[in-house]
Amino acid sequence: MNRGQKKHTISIRFKLMNLLLAVTVALSGSMAIVMYRNMRNVLMRESGYEMNLFCRERGMEINTQLLRIEDSVSSVSSWFLRQAEAPGALEKMRTDRSFRDKVLEQAESMLLLSAKRIEDARTIYFRYSLDFINQSEEGVFYVKSASGEFLQEPLTQVLDYPKDDMEHVGWYYLPIERGTPMWLDPYLNENINVSMISYEAPVYCGSTLIGLIGMDIDFLQLLDEINDIRYKETGYMYLKASDGSVHYHPSFLKHEDVHGDEADEVLDGEEEMGKSESSSIIHYLFHGNDRVMVFMTLRNGMKLVLCDGYHEIFRVANDTLNYLLVLVLILFALAAVALILISNHITRPLRQLAAAANQLSTGNYDVEFPRETSDEVGELTRAFRTAVEHLKQYSDSMEALAYQDALTRVKNVAAYRIEQSALEETIQKGFGEFAVVMLDLNYLKETNDRYGHSAGDIVLMKVASIICRTFPLSAVYRIGGDEFTVILKDSEYECRNEKMSELERRIRTNNESAKEPYLRVSVAYGLAVFDPKEDHFYEDVYRRADRKMYEMKQAIHAKNDQARSRERRERAR
């Protein structure tokens, strides 16, 4: 009898031990899975947004250079056209060499003045059309020397080469055939032995082609500048053709590893490849390496690509998983020690613990545990309670970090995306009353370069403080390096115009009382109000606010550029 009772006692302890082990594994494993999945999803969205934002910022810097070239060529082209449209000027220009030379001399001065203000410009030129002046080779051609000075070079004799000789005269015939200003694809200009991209503008007076104005960029220099850009530790950028047929790296010009999109095996995000600008991360394999990329299309049609290692991007998520695995092992060890001390009277508390584990597996940390006693069951209950409290604190802190900007303490991109989704649902249901304010801090890069990144951080915090004090009842988000968004609702929506005036007043007051030059901030902003008759998506309201902000930003930069030009002219006197 005693022998049978002994067997029965061992069996019960064994079953209870198995039960608690299962509970521990279920509890710890469920919490680890839920937390890891949530964290991974948040990091995936935020990493994609950060990469796209970084790519967009670098692309805007390049586009600014391209736009300045377009504007310079367009300005000279418009001036030249006005000269030709004067009464009798077109025929005189065709027949009178001295008149042509006089007009050319003025155009030459304008081209040189424009080119000297554009750092990346390598060559500038104007050519009278061969058909306009009876096959005569007339014009000017300047090439930037190693010292940065533009030196006049002999004209390329267009008639010496066939029309299909792209390396020598493609720059002349392609824009004429198209009839409109255009960017040429990268090519080797064998006239000066430089690889370049060119912006060409044929000048027409009515249907008469008068000439061709162009400005070139040293393509190798552009590739080197892009190759020097680094994203975090291992990310880098490169250019590719508009159709993806060629990827341009510095090694391309040495004919090393020339390839296009066919070398990239897309695993996820194939639909993004056909867009002009990616909105999420594209996961792909390159030569067997796991990688991710985003891209945007530049003004000349080429695509600027930012890529990085897949595992580098998601290193934080992997570290979180490792931490959770260690935590699971610790919990498992604690449970194993506690199981040695258990007895038959803990059966009911164990069922309660199992129920708590089921709730925790759904992500509910507010569970009820058995009453704490002074025996082994009480110790186990306290151990689980402490572990859950630590996990809840960790989860809460991770969630706070995931939705708060670390520098300015306003809400971050992840929180902004959640609010955007909520507004989208409101719009689709047919009602909604809100406004969007877009704000952009001007000259942050200049502040960082001149005073250091610590000063730039102080300026960002100062701007965030001004925005929060202006809109104390509204959600403020930092959605980019120097960009903020405010969603106005309720009372601040009703007095939005007064709030915008208050914002301008606070900025002015700050600048008047600033003790350091870098604390005088320049902020461009735009307000857009949701209109249910016109706006079908939140993005419609956002774009209007962004456009107004960008128009203000252009006006600020134009005003400051004019002021600087006046100062330079006064100093030159």
CSV table of N, CA and C in Angstrom, one decimal, residues 145-221:
chain,number,residue,atom,x,y,z
A,145,SER,N,38.2,74.9,-65.9
A,145,SER,CA,39.6,74.3,-65.6
A,145,SER,C,39.7,73.7,-64.2
A,146,ALA,N,40.8,73.1,-63.9
A,146,ALA,CA,41.1,72.5,-62.6
A,146,ALA,C,41.0,73.6,-61.5
A,147,SER,N,41.3,74.8,-61.8
A,147,SER,CA,41.3,75.9,-60.9
A,147,SER,C,39.9,76.5,-60.7
A,148,GLY,N,38.9,76.0,-61.4
A,148,GLY,CA,37.6,76.5,-61.3
A,148,GLY,C,37.2,77.6,-62.2
A,149,GLU,N,38.1,78.0,-63.1
A,149,GLU,CA,37.9,79.1,-64.0
A,149,GLU,C,37.4,78.6,-65.3
A,150,PHE,N,36.4,79.3,-65.9
A,150,PHE,CA,35.9,78.9,-67.2
A,150,PHE,C,36.8,79.5,-68.3
A,151,LEU,N,37.3,78.6,-69.1
A,151,LEU,CA,38.2,79.0,-70.2
A,151,LEU,C,37.6,78.7,-71.6
A,152,GLN,N,37.7,79.6,-72.5
A,152,GLN,CA,37.1,79.4,-73.8
A,152,GLN,C,37.9,78.4,-74.6
A,153,GLU,N,37.2,77.5,-75.3
A,153,GLU,CA,37.8,76.4,-76.1
A,153,GLU,C,37.3,76.5,-77.5
A,154,PRO,N,38.0,76.0,-78.5
A,154,PRO,CA,37.6,76.0,-79.9
A,154,PRO,C,36.2,75.3,-80.0
A,155,LEU,N,35.4,75.8,-80.9
A,155,LEU,CA,34.1,75.1,-81.2
A,155,LEU,C,34.3,73.8,-81.8
A,156,THR,N,33.4,72.8,-81.4
A,156,THR,CA,33.4,71.5,-82.1
A,156,THR,C,32.9,71.7,-83.5
A,157,GLN,N,33.5,71.2,-84.5
A,157,GLN,CA,33.1,71.4,-85.9
A,157,GLN,C,32.0,70.3,-86.2
A,158,VAL,N,30.8,70.7,-86.0
A,158,VAL,CA,29.7,69.7,-86.1
A,158,VAL,C,29.7,69.0,-87.4
A,159,LEU,N,30.0,69.8,-88.5
A,159,LEU,CA,29.9,69.2,-89.8
A,159,LEU,C,30.9,68.2,-90.1
A,160,ASP,N,31.9,68.1,-89.2
A,160,ASP,CA,33.0,67.1,-89.5
A,160,ASP,C,32.6,65.7,-89.0
A,161,TYR,N,31.4,65.6,-88.4
A,161,TYR,CA,31.0,64.3,-87.9
A,161,TYR,C,29.6,63.9,-88.4
A,162,PRO,N,29.3,62.6,-88.5
A,162,PRO,CA,28.0,62.2,-88.9
A,162,PRO,C,27.0,62.4,-87.8
A,163,LYS,N,25.7,62.5,-88.2
A,163,LYS,CA,24.7,62.8,-87.2
A,163,LYS,C,24.6,61.8,-86.1
A,164,ASP,N,24.9,60.5,-86.4
A,164,ASP,CA,24.7,59.5,-85.4
A,164,ASP,C,26.0,59.3,-84.5
A,165,ASP,N,26.9,60.2,-84.6
A,165,ASP,CA,28.1,60.1,-83.7
A,165,ASP,C,27.8,60.8,-82.4
A,166,MET,N,27.2,60.0,-81.5
A,166,MET,CA,26.7,60.5,-80.3
A,166,MET,C,27.7,61.1,-79.4
A,167,GLU,N,28.9,60.6,-79.4
A,167,GLU,CA,30.0,61.0,-78.5
A,167,GLU,C,30.5,62.4,-78.9
A,168,HIS,N,30.4,62.8,-80.2
A,168,HIS,CA,30.9,64.1,-80.7
A,168,HIS,C,29.8,65.1,-80.9
A,169,VAL,N,28.7,64.7,-81.5
A,169,VAL,CA,27.7,65.7,-81.9
A,169,VAL,C,26.3,65.3,-81.4
A,170,GLY,N,26.1,64.3,-80.6
A,170,GLY,CA,24.8,63.9,-80.1
A,170,GLY,C,24.1,65.1,-79.4
A,171,TRP,N,25.0,65.8,-78.6
A,171,TRP,CA,24.4,67.0,-77.9
A,171,TRP,C,23.8,68.0,-78.8
A,172,TYR,N,24.2,68.1,-80.1
A,172,TYR,CA,23.7,69.1,-81.0
A,172,TYR,C,22.4,68.6,-81.7
A,173,TYR,N,22.4,67.3,-82.1
A,173,TYR,CA,21.3,66.9,-83.0
A,173,TYR,C,20.1,66.4,-82.2
A,174,LEU,N,20.3,65.7,-81.0
A,174,LEU,CA,19.2,65.2,-80.3
A,174,LEU,C,18.2,66.2,-79.8
A,175,PRO,N,18.6,67.4,-79.2
A,175,PRO,CA,17.6,68.4,-78.8
A,175,PRO,C,16.9,69.0,-79.9
A,176,ILE,N,17.6,69.1,-81.1
A,176,ILE,CA,17.0,69.7,-82.3
A,176,ILE,C,15.9,68.8,-82.8
A,177,GLU,N,16.2,67.5,-82.8
A,177,GLU,CA,15.2,66.5,-83.3
A,177,GLU,C,14.0,66.5,-82.3
A,178,ARG,N,14.2,66.7,-81.0
A,178,ARG,CA,13.1,66.7,-80.1
A,178,ARG,C,12.3,68.0,-80.1
A,179,GLY,N,13.0,69.1,-80.3
A,179,GLY,CA,12.4,70.4,-80.4
A,179,GLY,C,12.1,71.1,-79.1
A,180,THR,N,12.5,70.5,-78.0
A,180,THR,CA,12.2,71.1,-76.7
A,180,THR,C,13.4,70.9,-75.8
A,181,PRO,N,13.6,71.7,-74.7
A,181,PRO,CA,14.7,71.5,-73.8
A,181,PRO,C,14.7,70.0,-73.2
A,182,MET,N,15.9,69.5,-73.0
A,182,MET,CA,15.9,68.1,-72.5
A,182,MET,C,17.2,67.8,-71.8
A,183,TRP,N,17.2,66.8,-70.9
A,183,TRP,CA,18.4,66.3,-70.3
A,183,TRP,C,18.9,65.1,-71.1
A,184,LEU,N,20.1,65.0,-71.5
A,184,LEU,CA,20.7,63.9,-72.2
A,184,LEU,C,21.1,62.8,-71.2
A,185,ASP,N,21.0,61.6,-71.6
A,185,ASP,CA,21.5,60.5,-70.8
A,185,ASP,C,23.1,60.6,-70.7
A,186,PRO,N,23.7,60.0,-69.7
A,186,PRO,CA,25.1,60.1,-69.5
A,186,PRO,C,25.9,59.6,-70.8
A,187,TYR,N,26.9,60.3,-71.2
A,187,TYR,CA,27.7,59.9,-72.4
A,187,TYR,C,29.1,60.4,-72.2
A,188,LEU,N,30.0,59.9,-73.0
A,188,LEU,CA,31.4,60.3,-73.0
A,188,LEU,C,31.5,61.3,-74.1
A,189,ASN,N,31.8,62.6,-73.8
A,189,ASN,CA,32.0,63.6,-74.8
A,189,ASN,C,33.4,63.5,-75.2
A,190,GLU,N,33.6,63.0,-76.4
A,190,GLU,CA,35.0,62.7,-76.9
A,190,GLU,C,35.7,64.0,-77.4
A,191,ASN,N,34.9,65.1,-77.4
A,191,ASN,CA,35.5,66.4,-77.8
A,191,ASN,C,36.5,66.9,-76.7
A,192,ILE,N,36.1,66.6,-75.5
A,192,ILE,CA,37.0,67.0,-74.3
A,192,ILE,C,37.3,65.8,-73.4
A,193,ASN,N,36.9,64.6,-73.9
A,193,ASN,CA,37.2,63.4,-73.1
A,193,ASN,C,36.7,63.4,-71.7
A,194,VAL,N,35.4,63.8,-71.5
A,194,VAL,CA,34.8,63.9,-70.2
A,194,VAL,C,33.4,63.2,-70.3
A,195,SER,N,33.1,62.3,-69.3
A,195,SER,CA,31.8,61.8,-69.2
A,195,SER,C,30.9,62.8,-68.5
A,196,MET,N,29.7,63.0,-69.1
A,196,MET,CA,28.9,64.1,-68.6
A,196,MET,C,27.4,63.8,-68.9
A,197,ILE,N,26.6,64.6,-68.2
A,197,ILE,CA,25.1,64.7,-68.5
A,197,ILE,C,24.9,66.2,-68.9
A,198,SER,N,24.0,66.4,-69.9
A,198,SER,CA,23.9,67.7,-70.5
A,198,SER,C,22.4,68.1,-70.5
A,199,TYR,N,22.2,69.4,-70.3
A,199,TYR,CA,20.9,70.0,-70.4
A,199,TYR,C,20.9,71.0,-71.6
A,200,GLU,N,20.1,70.7,-72.6
A,200,GLU,CA,20.2,71.4,-73.9
A,200,GLU,C,18.8,72.1,-74.1
A,201,ALA,N,18.8,73.3,-74.6
A,201,ALA,CA,17.6,74.0,-75.0
A,201,ALA,C,17.7,74.7,-76.3
A,202,PRO,N,17.0,74.1,-77.3
A,202,PRO,CA,17.0,74.8,-78.7
A,202,PRO,C,16.2,76.0,-78.6
A,203,VAL,N,16.6,77.1,-79.2
A,203,VAL,CA,16.0,78.4,-79.2
A,203,VAL,C,15.2,78.6,-80.6
A,204,TYR,N,13.9,78.6,-80.5
A,204,TYR,CA,13.1,78.8,-81.7
A,204,TYR,C,12.4,80.2,-81.6
A,205,CYS,N,12.4,80.8,-82.8
A,205,CYS,CA,11.6,82.0,-82.9
A,205,CYS,C,10.5,81.6,-83.9
A,206,GLY,N,9.3,81.4,-83.4
A,206,GLY,CA,8.3,80.8,-84.3
A,206,GLY,C,8.7,79.4,-84.6
A,207,SER,N,8.8,79.1,-85.9
A,207,SER,CA,9.2,77.8,-86.4
A,207,SER,C,10.7,77.8,-86.8
A,208,THR,N,11.4,78.9,-86.6
A,208,THR,CA,12.8,79.0,-87.0
A,208,THR,C,13.7,78.7,-85.9
A,209,LEU,N,14.6,77.7,-86.1
A,209,LEU,CA,15.6,77.4,-85.1
A,209,LEU,C,16.8,78.3,-85.2
A,210,ILE,N,17.0,79.1,-84.1
A,210,ILE,CA,18.1,80.1,-84.1
A,210,ILE,C,19.4,79.4,-83.7
A,211,GLY,N,19.3,78.7,-82.6
A,211,GLY,CA,20.5,78.2,-82.0
A,211,GLY,C,20.2,77.2,-80.9
A,212,LEU,N,21.3,76.8,-80.2
A,212,LEU,CA,21.2,75.8,-79.1
A,212,LEU,C,22.1,76.3,-77.9
A,213,ILE,N,21.4,76.3,-76.7
A,213,ILE,CA,22.1,76.7,-75.5
A,213,ILE,C,22.2,75.4,-74.6
A,214,GLY,N,23.4,75.2,-74.0
A,214,GLY,CA,23.6,74.0,-73.2
A,214,GLY,C,24.5,74.2,-72.0
A,215,MET,N,24.4,73.4,-71.0
A,215,MET,CA,25.2,73.4,-69.8
A,215,MET,C,25.4,71.9,-69.4
A,216,ASP,N,26.7,71.5,-69.1
A,216,ASP,CA,27.0,70.1,-68.8
A,216,ASP,C,27.5,70.0,-67.3
A,217,ILE,N,27.2,68.8,-66.8
A,217,ILE,CA,27.8,68.4,-65.5
A,217,ILE,C,28.8,67.3,-65.7
A,218,ASP,N,29.9,67.3,-65.0
A,218,ASP,CA,30.8,66.2,-65.0
A,218,ASP,C,30.2,65.0,-64.3
A,219,PHE,N,29.9,64.0,-65.1
A,219,PHE,CA,29.2,62.8,-64.5
A,219,PHE,C,30.0,62.1,-63.5
A,220,LEU,N,31.3,61.9,-63.8
A,220,LEU,CA,32.1,61.2,-62.9
A,220,LEU,C,32.2,61.9,-61.5
A,221,GLN,N,32.3,63.2,-61.5
A,221,GLN,CA,32.3,64.0,-60.3
A,221,GLN,C,31.0,63.8,-59.5
